[in-house]
XYZ file of C-alpha atoms in Angstrom:
666
model
C -12.489 -9.560 -2.033
C -11.621 -6.127 -0.558
C -12.804 -2.571 -1.193
C -9.552 -1.978 -3.083
C -10.542 -4.729 -5.524
C -14.041 -3.235 -5.690
C -12.665 0.207 -6.594
C -10.520 -1.242 -9.392
C -13.199 -3.521 -10.825
C -14.309 -1.344 -13.760
C -10.844 -0.257 -14.870
C -11.243 3.403 -13.879
C -9.014 3.243 -10.783
C -5.568 1.621 -10.754
C -4.743 -0.471 -7.666
C -1.229 -1.066 -6.296
C -0.600 -3.773 -3.679
C 2.466 -4.176 -1.469
C 0.903 -7.241 0.152
C -2.292 -9.236 -0.210
C -3.864 -7.399 2.721
C -3.597 -4.033 1.033
C -4.533 -1.903 -1.929
C -3.517 1.666 -2.774
C -5.678 3.414 -5.423
C -4.177 5.614 -8.138
C -6.247 8.211 -10.029
C -4.828 10.499 -12.724
C -1.258 9.932 -11.587
C -1.905 10.631 -7.908
C -2.107 8.228 -5.000
C -2.017 7.861 -1.217
C -2.514 11.203 0.574
C -3.091 12.988 -2.742
C -6.391 11.130 -3.059
C -9.312 11.493 -0.668
C -11.261 8.537 0.715
C -14.791 9.319 1.904
C -17.132 6.944 3.758
C -20.773 7.933 4.224
C -19.851 11.569 3.686
C -16.978 11.618 6.216
C -13.367 11.997 5.102
C -11.290 8.944 6.013
C -7.917 10.617 5.417
C -6.256 11.387 8.715
C -3.171 13.195 9.998
C -0.804 10.302 9.248
C -1.900 9.401 5.718
C 1.451 9.158 3.961
C 2.787 9.842 0.472
C 3.770 6.197 0.071
C 1.241 3.497 -0.666
C -1.680 3.262 1.781
C -3.760 0.293 2.907
C -6.633 1.969 4.793
C -9.141 1.282 2.038
C -9.248 -2.393 3.061
C -10.866 -1.364 6.365
C -14.063 -0.647 4.408
C -16.180 -3.803 4.177
C -17.097 -4.259 0.471
C -20.102 -6.358 1.490
C -21.692 -3.283 3.084
C -20.981 -0.867 0.215
C -24.113 0.129 -1.691
C -22.528 2.595 -4.135
C -18.994 3.666 -5.039
C -18.374 6.995 -6.735
C -15.112 7.927 -8.426
C -14.602 11.687 -8.857
C -11.427 12.211 -10.929
C -9.536 15.476 -10.711
C -9.324 18.106 -7.961
C -12.273 17.991 -5.561
C -11.009 20.433 -2.958
C -13.940 22.878 -3.214
C -16.352 20.327 -1.768
C -13.946 17.994 0.052
C -10.943 20.080 1.087
C -7.325 19.003 1.491
C -5.940 15.852 -0.169
C -8.520 15.825 -3.009
C -5.829 16.579 -5.607
C -6.005 13.552 -7.884
C -9.594 12.694 -7.093
C -12.085 11.396 -4.578
C -13.216 7.836 -3.870
C -16.570 7.980 -2.092
C -18.115 4.865 -0.545
C -21.728 4.867 0.631
C -22.759 1.943 2.815
C -26.224 0.443 3.103
C -28.780 2.503 4.968
C -31.848 0.914 6.588
C -35.202 1.883 5.161
C -38.301 2.868 7.088
C -41.812 1.512 6.676
C -45.143 3.171 5.953
C -46.826 0.667 8.276
C -46.406 -0.138 11.960
C -45.793 -3.816 11.207
C -42.436 -5.307 12.195
C -40.437 -6.407 9.149
C -37.225 -8.437 9.272
C -35.098 -8.981 6.162
C -32.100 -11.321 6.610
C -29.278 -11.610 4.074
C -26.490 -14.226 4.113
C -23.645 -14.797 1.648
C -20.621 -17.082 1.416
C -17.676 -16.899 -0.971
C -14.627 -19.035 -1.767
C -11.710 -18.145 -4.047
C -9.127 -20.792 -4.904
C -6.007 -18.671 -5.669
C -6.082 -16.826 -2.351
C -7.872 -19.524 -0.383
C -10.394 -16.815 0.508
C -13.238 -17.894 2.746
C -15.719 -15.086 3.422
C -18.968 -15.218 5.364
C -21.298 -12.232 5.496
C -24.578 -11.748 7.310
C -26.890 -8.758 7.353
C -30.229 -8.137 9.055
C -32.551 -5.202 8.346
C -35.406 -4.545 10.770
C -38.059 -1.884 10.128
C -41.105 -0.799 12.081
C -42.938 2.346 11.106
C -40.680 5.380 11.420
C -37.738 3.284 12.650
C -35.221 1.217 10.734
C -32.096 -0.659 11.804
C -29.335 -2.683 10.193
C -26.781 -5.122 11.599
C -23.924 -6.578 9.557
C -20.982 -8.901 10.209
C -18.286 -10.137 7.807
C -15.351 -12.457 8.422
C -12.698 -13.228 5.801
C -9.667 -15.498 5.956
C -7.045 -15.479 3.201
C -4.327 -18.086 2.690
C -0.953 -17.452 1.027
C -1.656 -16.054 -2.437
C -0.870 -18.268 -5.439
C 0.412 -16.576 -8.607
C -0.082 -17.789 -12.188
C 1.980 -20.267 -14.196
C 2.586 -18.334 -17.436
C 4.910 -15.378 -16.916
C 8.293 -14.149 -15.651
C 10.172 -16.556 -13.384
C 11.546 -13.536 -11.500
C 8.277 -13.366 -9.562
C 8.568 -16.917 -8.223
C 8.977 -17.329 -4.458
C 11.659 -20.025 -4.270
C 12.444 -19.354 -0.584
C 11.008 -17.684 2.465
C 12.166 -16.814 5.963
C 10.797 -18.564 9.030
C 11.348 -15.504 11.180
C 8.670 -15.683 13.858
C 10.428 -18.475 15.794
C 13.830 -16.767 16.152
C 16.153 -18.594 18.565
C 19.542 -17.152 17.670
C 19.646 -17.638 13.912
C 17.136 -17.113 11.132
C 16.480 -19.850 8.610
C 15.917 -19.732 4.877
C 13.373 -22.366 3.924
C 12.957 -23.758 0.417
C 9.435 -23.123 -0.812
C 7.949 -26.437 -2.009
C 5.704 -24.514 -4.419
C 7.397 -21.308 -5.683
C 4.080 -20.109 -7.134
C 2.700 -19.754 -3.612
C 3.726 -16.423 -2.103
C 4.488 -17.396 1.450
C 3.902 -14.682 4.068
C 0.816 -13.192 2.407
C -1.950 -14.792 4.511
C -4.171 -12.676 6.773
C -7.711 -12.418 8.148
C -10.234 -9.652 8.770
C -13.406 -9.003 10.784
C -15.886 -6.206 9.979
C -18.990 -5.125 11.898
C -21.598 -2.476 11.134
C -24.755 -1.230 12.852
C -27.130 1.567 11.845
C -30.263 3.026 13.405
C -32.547 5.362 11.473
C -35.505 7.485 12.546
C -37.680 9.360 10.042
C -40.777 10.799 11.768
C -41.890 12.803 8.730
C -40.792 14.013 5.301
C -38.826 16.935 6.772
C -36.546 15.097 9.229
C -34.254 12.085 8.770
C -31.806 10.978 11.495
C -29.266 8.130 11.193
C -26.681 6.815 13.647
C -23.967 4.514 12.324
C -21.166 2.473 13.889
C -18.476 0.433 12.132
C -15.572 -1.674 13.325
C -12.881 -3.307 11.223
C -9.837 -5.276 12.361
C -7.281 -7.331 10.482
C -4.878 -9.811 11.962
C -1.141 -9.345 11.419
C -0.438 -8.564 7.754
C 3.056 -9.540 6.492
C 4.769 -6.793 4.466
C 5.506 -9.070 1.532
C 7.501 -6.597 -0.558
C 10.013 -6.171 2.298
C 10.289 -9.916 2.889
C 11.565 -10.594 -0.646
C 14.463 -8.106 -0.369
C 17.944 -9.650 -0.138
C 21.309 -8.351 1.083
C 24.603 -10.158 0.463
C 22.691 -13.191 -0.772
C 20.517 -13.458 2.353
C 17.113 -11.996 3.238
C 17.265 -8.353 4.352
C 14.673 -8.909 7.090
C 13.892 -11.745 9.425
C 10.473 -10.235 10.173
C 8.404 -7.383 8.763
C 4.685 -7.197 9.358
C 1.893 -4.768 10.076
C 0.138 -5.380 13.349
C -3.666 -5.487 13.420
C -5.119 -2.547 11.496
C -8.162 -1.441 13.476
C -10.726 1.182 12.527
C -13.692 2.334 14.603
C -16.093 4.742 12.930
C -19.160 6.474 14.397
C -21.481 8.905 12.611
C -24.578 10.857 13.543
C -26.347 12.395 10.569
C -29.395 14.660 10.589
C -31.160 15.718 7.422
C -33.636 18.590 7.796
C -35.783 19.783 4.882
C -37.616 22.976 5.980
C -37.631 24.664 2.525
C -37.302 28.153 3.990
C -35.822 31.283 2.432
C -32.270 30.361 3.479
C -32.100 26.684 2.593
C -34.219 23.769 1.409
C -32.007 21.176 3.015
C -29.577 21.136 5.922
C -27.348 18.146 6.525
C -25.535 17.962 9.877
C -22.914 15.232 9.959
C -20.731 14.493 12.969
C -18.118 11.773 12.918
C -15.558 10.145 15.166
C -12.876 7.727 13.980
C -10.150 5.849 15.795
C -7.300 4.322 13.813
C -4.853 1.821 15.305
C -1.893 0.558 13.319
C 1.613 -0.693 13.987
C 4.775 -1.822 12.236
C 7.138 -4.554 13.392
C 10.496 -5.274 11.758
C 13.698 -7.146 12.546
C 16.883 -7.409 10.505
C 18.152 -10.797 9.420
C 19.885 -12.725 12.225
C 19.368 -9.746 14.538
C 17.529 -10.464 17.813
C 16.171 -6.898 18.047
C 12.557 -6.580 16.915
C 11.331 -2.990 16.549
C 7.718 -2.129 17.342
C 6.186 1.191 16.323
C 2.510 1.824 16.965
C 0.101 4.670 16.283
C -3.329 5.621 17.571
C -5.139 8.460 15.795
C -8.419 9.954 17.022
C -10.347 12.058 14.507
C -13.437 14.156 15.167
C -15.332 15.993 12.435
C -18.361 18.226 11.968
C -19.933 19.105 8.620
C -22.760 21.571 8.037
C -24.057 21.502 4.454
C -26.858 23.758 3.191
C -28.670 23.515 -0.154
C -31.070 25.929 -1.819
C -32.841 25.892 -5.202
C -34.098 29.081 -6.835
C -36.854 28.948 -9.471
C -35.651 25.618 -10.843
C -32.676 27.122 -12.728
C -30.306 28.054 -9.922
C -28.803 25.906 -7.208
C -26.624 26.985 -4.288
C -24.788 24.883 -1.722
C -22.628 26.199 1.099
C -21.243 24.920 4.355
C -18.618 24.583 7.042
C -16.262 21.792 8.076
C -14.258 21.313 11.267
C -11.842 18.446 11.889
C -9.457 17.623 14.725
C -6.809 14.867 14.767
C -4.690 13.743 17.692
C -1.774 11.401 17.051
C -0.325 9.134 19.721
C 2.843 7.340 18.682
C 5.198 4.978 20.509
C 8.359 3.039 19.719
C 9.946 0.053 21.434
C 12.690 -2.459 20.758
C 12.417 -6.053 21.948
C 15.321 -8.478 22.264
C 13.890 -11.780 21.038
C 16.597 -13.693 22.941
C 16.549 -11.995 26.350
C 13.088 -10.440 26.287
C 14.540 -7.026 27.172
C 12.453 -4.072 25.973
C 13.725 -0.527 25.448
C 12.065 2.681 24.190
C 13.111 3.830 20.707
C 12.153 6.798 18.581
C 8.464 6.732 17.637
C 7.348 7.153 14.041
C 5.691 10.496 14.873
C 5.994 13.052 17.690
C 3.635 11.763 20.377
C 0.577 13.917 21.080
C 0.710 15.835 17.793
C -2.363 17.800 16.701
C -3.759 18.406 13.212
C -6.841 20.643 12.938
C -8.751 22.231 10.064
C -11.469 24.821 9.600
C -13.105 25.348 6.210
C -15.963 27.244 4.577
C -17.182 26.687 1.022
C -19.794 27.856 -1.474
C -20.765 26.216 -4.757
C -23.417 27.125 -7.292
C -25.073 26.077 -10.546
C -27.001 28.094 -13.102
C -28.972 26.775 -16.081
C -29.184 29.106 -19.080
C -30.874 27.522 -22.077
C -28.896 24.348 -22.956
C -25.851 25.359 -20.903
C -25.278 24.752 -17.210
C -22.585 26.814 -15.503
C -20.927 25.774 -12.242
C -18.508 27.441 -9.875
C -17.284 27.319 -6.315
C -14.753 28.470 -3.721
C -13.381 26.977 -0.531
C -11.140 28.523 2.108
C -9.311 26.250 4.557
C -7.086 26.896 7.565
C -4.890 24.020 8.712
C -3.163 24.090 12.094
C -0.423 21.658 13.148
C 1.404 21.301 16.429
C 3.940 18.786 17.700
C 6.959 18.433 19.954
C 10.255 16.572 19.546
C 11.525 17.396 23.029
C 10.727 13.948 24.417
C 12.184 12.096 21.426
C 15.151 9.770 21.373
C 16.946 11.757 18.670
C 18.492 15.155 19.376
C 16.728 17.145 16.680
C 18.035 20.579 15.678
C 14.524 21.909 16.446
C 12.214 21.392 19.440
C 8.983 20.963 17.537
C 6.621 22.694 15.173
C 3.583 24.943 15.353
C 2.199 26.306 12.123
C -0.963 27.450 10.370
C -1.464 27.139 6.624
C -4.224 28.935 4.672
C -5.378 27.522 1.332
C -7.893 28.667 -1.267
C -9.411 26.385 -3.911
C -11.889 27.113 -6.681
C -13.545 25.719 -9.770
C -15.533 26.910 -12.783
C -17.233 24.753 -15.350
C -19.652 24.538 -18.220
C -21.901 21.694 -19.385
C -23.541 22.110 -22.799
C -26.286 19.885 -24.207
C -26.562 20.833 -27.912
C -29.137 18.061 -28.363
C -30.523 15.175 -26.245
C -27.732 12.816 -27.341
C -24.676 14.992 -26.820
C -23.022 16.605 -23.820
C -19.900 18.794 -23.921
C -18.064 19.848 -20.760
C -15.229 22.245 -19.909
C -13.831 22.616 -16.395
C -11.066 24.444 -14.622
C -10.222 23.748 -10.995
C -7.588 24.094 -8.324
C -6.850 21.848 -5.388
C -4.458 21.627 -2.493
C -2.923 19.340 0.069
C -1.782 20.831 3.341
C 1.144 19.148 5.116
C -0.020 16.696 7.748
C 1.755 15.107 10.710
C 3.162 12.385 8.467
C 4.784 15.019 6.247
C 6.057 17.266 9.039
C 7.131 14.936 11.810
C 7.806 11.418 10.547
C 10.913 9.320 11.045
C 10.914 6.091 9.013
C 12.881 3.991 6.564
C 11.590 4.709 3.059
C 13.530 1.708 1.801
C 16.479 -0.313 3.078
C 19.425 2.038 3.674
C 17.413 5.277 3.587
C 15.721 7.128 6.450
C 13.259 10.037 6.199
C 13.517 12.747 8.882
C 11.174 15.660 9.764
C 11.141 18.970 7.926
C 9.069 21.571 9.815
C 9.397 24.101 6.961
C 6.915 22.356 4.640
C 4.087 24.318 3.005
C 0.898 23.245 1.128
C 1.200 21.915 -2.397
C -1.218 23.181 -5.060
C -2.669 21.701 -8.216
C -4.184 23.448 -11.244
C -6.353 21.452 -13.612
C -8.051 21.906 -16.991
C -10.231 19.263 -18.561
C -12.700 18.777 -21.375
C -15.160 16.024 -22.093
C -17.597 14.853 -24.736
C -20.377 12.355 -24.090
C -22.749 10.653 -26.516
C -25.833 9.000 -25.057
C -28.558 6.874 -26.598
C -31.245 5.836 -24.171
C -30.217 4.529 -20.761
C -27.903 1.703 -21.843
C -25.593 3.219 -24.477
C -22.962 5.822 -23.696
C -19.533 6.838 -25.008
C -17.525 9.298 -22.944
C -14.130 10.834 -23.724
C -12.283 13.019 -21.211
C -8.927 14.734 -21.551
C -7.092 16.636 -18.821
C -3.969 18.643 -18.105
C -2.732 19.087 -14.540
C 0.042 21.210 -13.068
C 1.310 20.381 -9.583
C 3.161 23.232 -7.886
C 5.168 23.452 -4.662
C 5.080 19.670 -4.563
C 6.317 17.832 -1.493
C 8.912 15.365 -2.704
C 11.499 13.229 -0.985
C 15.029 14.501 -1.529
C 18.486 14.021 0.079
C 18.688 16.103 3.242
C 21.180 17.099 5.923
C 20.460 16.206 9.527
C 22.581 18.231 11.957
C 24.991 18.771 9.063
C 25.295 15.074 8.198
C 23.816 13.157 5.250
C 23.911 9.840 7.184
C 22.508 8.761 10.556
C 22.047 5.444 12.316
C 18.463 4.149 12.202
C 17.539 0.806 13.770
C 21.267 0.179 14.134
C 21.961 0.647 10.417
C 23.775 3.633 8.810
C 21.150 5.222 6.554
C 21.154 8.035 4.012
C 19.079 10.998 5.206
C 16.052 12.139 3.196
C 13.206 14.590 3.875
C 10.133 15.987 2.165
C 10.798 19.429 0.700
C 8.774 21.940 -1.402
C 11.113 22.130 -4.371
C 9.314 20.404 -7.192
C 6.575 20.915 -9.707
C 5.064 18.418 -12.097
C 3.168 18.374 -15.358
C 0.616 15.657 -16.085
C -1.799 15.004 -18.913
C -4.005 12.142 -19.933
C -7.248 10.855 -21.344
C -9.888 8.293 -20.537
C -12.421 6.613 -22.800
C -15.508 4.919 -21.434
C -17.835 2.907 -23.654
C -21.157 1.306 -22.837
C -23.065 -0.009 -25.858
C -26.319 -1.925 -25.914
C -25.400 -4.446 -28.648
C -28.544 -6.547 -28.280
C -31.596 -6.392 -26.055
C -29.791 -8.226 -23.240
C -26.123 -7.823 -24.219
C -23.994 -4.809 -23.280
C -20.394 -3.981 -24.201
C -18.461 -2.143 -21.481
C -14.979 -0.688 -21.837
C -12.843 1.736 -19.841
C -9.305 2.731 -20.858
C -7.039 5.322 -19.249
C -3.776 6.864 -20.436
C -1.646 9.131 -18.202
C 1.749 10.741 -18.711
C 3.644 12.951 -16.302
C 7.092 14.268 -15.412
C 8.598 16.376 -12.666
C 10.545 19.615 -13.031
C 13.700 17.701 -13.979
C 11.912 15.852 -16.764
C 11.908 12.617 -14.764
C 8.930 10.227 -14.602
C 6.565 10.478 -11.637
C 6.187 7.573 -9.231
C 2.406 7.122 -9.349
C 1.946 7.190 -13.129
C 0.666 3.750 -14.141
C 0.934 2.476 -17.712
C -2.062 2.418 -20.048
C -4.683 0.315 -18.296
C -8.315 -0.613 -18.513
C -11.020 -3.213 -18.845
C -13.233 -4.353 -21.738
C -16.000 -6.905 -21.550
C -19.505 -8.119 -22.275
C -22.425 -8.321 -19.858
C -25.479 -10.505 -20.522
C -28.470 -10.043 -18.267
C -31.819 -11.742 -18.775
C -34.389 -13.104 -16.359
C -32.485 -15.298 -13.871
C -29.069 -14.939 -15.519
C -26.276 -12.407 -15.136
C -23.120 -13.314 -17.086
C -19.955 -11.246 -17.421
C -16.807 -11.802 -19.481
C -14.057 -9.212 -19.481
C -10.410 -8.588 -20.185
C -8.267 -6.458 -17.899
C -5.095 -5.077 -19.417
C -2.026 -3.135 -18.468
C 0.734 -1.752 -20.679
C 4.434 -2.058 -19.969
C 6.653 0.486 -18.217
C 10.137 0.565 -19.713
C 13.120 1.402 -17.548
C 13.389 4.958 -18.874
C 9.759 5.544 -17.804
C 10.279 4.225 -14.271
C 10.479 6.821 -11.515
C 13.847 7.033 -9.786
C 12.292 5.646 -6.574
C 11.102 2.593 -8.495
C 14.463 1.970 -10.159
C 15.877 1.476 -6.662
C 13.535 -1.508 -6.167
C 14.702 -4.079 -8.742
C 13.175 -6.869 -6.641
C 9.711 -5.631 -7.706
C 10.444 -5.761 -11.419
C 11.832 -7.886 -14.248
C 15.205 -7.213 -15.944
C 14.992 -6.110 -19.582
C 17.462 -7.109 -22.304
C 20.052 -4.779 -20.791
C 19.465 -6.081 -17.280
C 17.574 -2.973 -16.155
C 14.308 -3.266 -14.204
C 11.013 -2.721 -16.027
C 7.348 -3.653 -15.636
C 6.009 -6.000 -18.364
C 2.597 -5.653 -19.974
C -0.133 -8.149 -19.127
C -3.720 -9.072 -19.880
C -6.165 -11.372 -18.116
C -9.485 -12.893 -19.129
C -12.185 -13.272 -16.509
C -15.642 -14.842 -16.382
C -18.484 -14.749 -13.878
C -22.057 -16.037 -13.943
C -24.887 -15.539 -11.450
C -28.052 -17.630 -11.554
C -31.134 -17.058 -9.409
C -32.271 -20.525 -8.413
C -35.268 -19.119 -6.582
C -36.625 -15.825 -5.342
C -34.336 -16.037 -2.320
C -31.241 -17.899 -3.577
C -28.532 -16.804 -6.024
C -25.489 -18.946 -6.843
C -22.378 -17.711 -8.634
C -19.429 -19.270 -10.424
C -16.459 -17.303 -11.657
C -12.989 -17.846 -13.097
C -10.516 -15.000 -12.737
C -7.321 -15.045 -14.809
C -8.591 -17.871 -17.011
C -5.262 -18.272 -18.848
C -3.349 -18.433 -15.538
C -1.041 -15.521 -16.389
C 1.780 -14.697 -13.980
C 1.993 -10.926 -13.614
C 2.590 -8.157 -11.130
C 0.714 -4.836 -11.505
C 2.960 -1.804 -11.812
C 4.667 -0.756 -8.546
C 3.163 -3.692 -6.659
C 5.148 -5.801 -4.249
C 3.045 -8.929 -4.581
C 2.256 -10.834 -7.773
C -1.423 -10.974 -8.690
C -3.559 -14.073 -8.247
C -3.243 -16.873 -10.764
C -6.217 -18.742 -12.169
C -8.844 -18.588 -9.474
C -12.161 -20.411 -9.245
C -14.696 -18.404 -7.299
C -17.859 -19.841 -5.802
C -20.476 -17.873 -3.915
C -24.045 -18.180 -2.727
C -26.458 -15.501 -1.553
C -29.618 -16.040 0.472
C -31.856 -12.970 0.473
C -35.086 -13.474 2.372
């Protein structure tokens, strides 16, 4: 139902959700701003992508995604900062062009309903081509009701009460939930638009302009709304305001095949992100509003050249510029009085990067060698002089250099086998969120700025073996070892000599990100695709990851063993899929310290300590083509109606859900 769900569909990417209107991917033990999101070749990560769980992936309309590529491991040579754990690359539909001058119009309409979330999605798309021109228009609207969990599972996840906070008139009210399986305060809606125009006058030039818009309604922060204090809810209100994303691209592909390059891709992008947070303590009339607007411009120049069929060279430049506008305000819900408060970030902050890279391949007999280097300069600037707090520093202005590289080998001893060895480094430069943020990491704790932060580095070794038989059978095993150095981690901190300050009227322990940690991670993944019969395929993907920090403590974004195994039957008008998704348990001694402080997300073990139970779901889906232009689908997710909550998630997953959809493709 969202691009987060799409990314986690095959069991390769783990998805955490703090609320229904969210989804934070995890790859190889890394998440949030240690993963890079890419849309149509443009990096989505901006200056305020945080180390905590992110929700920006839901701004990508899954109905417009043509392909999704998961690149595990450091990808900094090609993609730059943030590509430490991996890259998630989404490519949206691109209009074709026609060899004739006739006008062609291809409409596409789909509708979908899901019972557990009450999802109602309508999607329409129109492709128009005429000779050298092609265009595409797309619109999607989704409305989600309060999410219903399953019946069979821990009672700790039940929602027996909820707060009616939006109508505050002097006192908040706790309301008994008539159906504790329904997670009140999870409903939201979303609108997505896309337009593309393409011009291809000949085989050597291809120009595409794209525009996207995505906007949610208010999204309740469910994991904060289930927290209690002294037997009462901790918050009367906590919600994200509309998350809006505008995205414009202009891409030119030129194929001159000269002595310097065969292909030049010029990609310019502009993005505008709007987001806000709104929270109010229980029985407190003061509602805090904090809003951000981030403008991001980017330019990529990518060159490619082939030499005699055995050698390939790519090189290029990247420029990005981010400007962060941030504001804070308190509103008295009784009197209507509004007052300025400290913003989340220093207003007007700048985050800029310049990078150059080179990557090459060489084929020698049955072995292909790869290697590459990238150099990046990151510049940050911000001021605290206009802030509400009296900081012990006026602002920050810094430049960080970073160098990343990779070497690899791919050996094909025979047509059925492929052996790979790779070594790579990656980096993540501090952004405005790391350097200048003030926020509550959890109730009773506040994170303050640390202008002394430096880039964190990652070093990675991996090996893989792949067996292939034809196009439909494949078994792939990968193992990796990763070392994270100079890691930015949240630690207790002194602010003007004190370990406690007042934040939103509450005394809070001071924390800050510091470069004092390193981590050691290792893991393996096994992917299986076997053609059992002519029309029956077995698919399986399982991932195991283990990691600890320098103190031997578990890392926050290490999920348990997880994966998906299923059967796919495809013949003539039928497409049928049955699969099982599974997730191991996380005992208390394997929980990160940050997670142990959130018992409301977990279940008590025999000793009363929080842990995350294992779970497994069975799922079924069938598509049938009634005619050349009409496809109908029926699916049942979580057939056994299991009640479970994925590791680190704030919201329980959907219970048994009947899914109906229809597609008209003319």
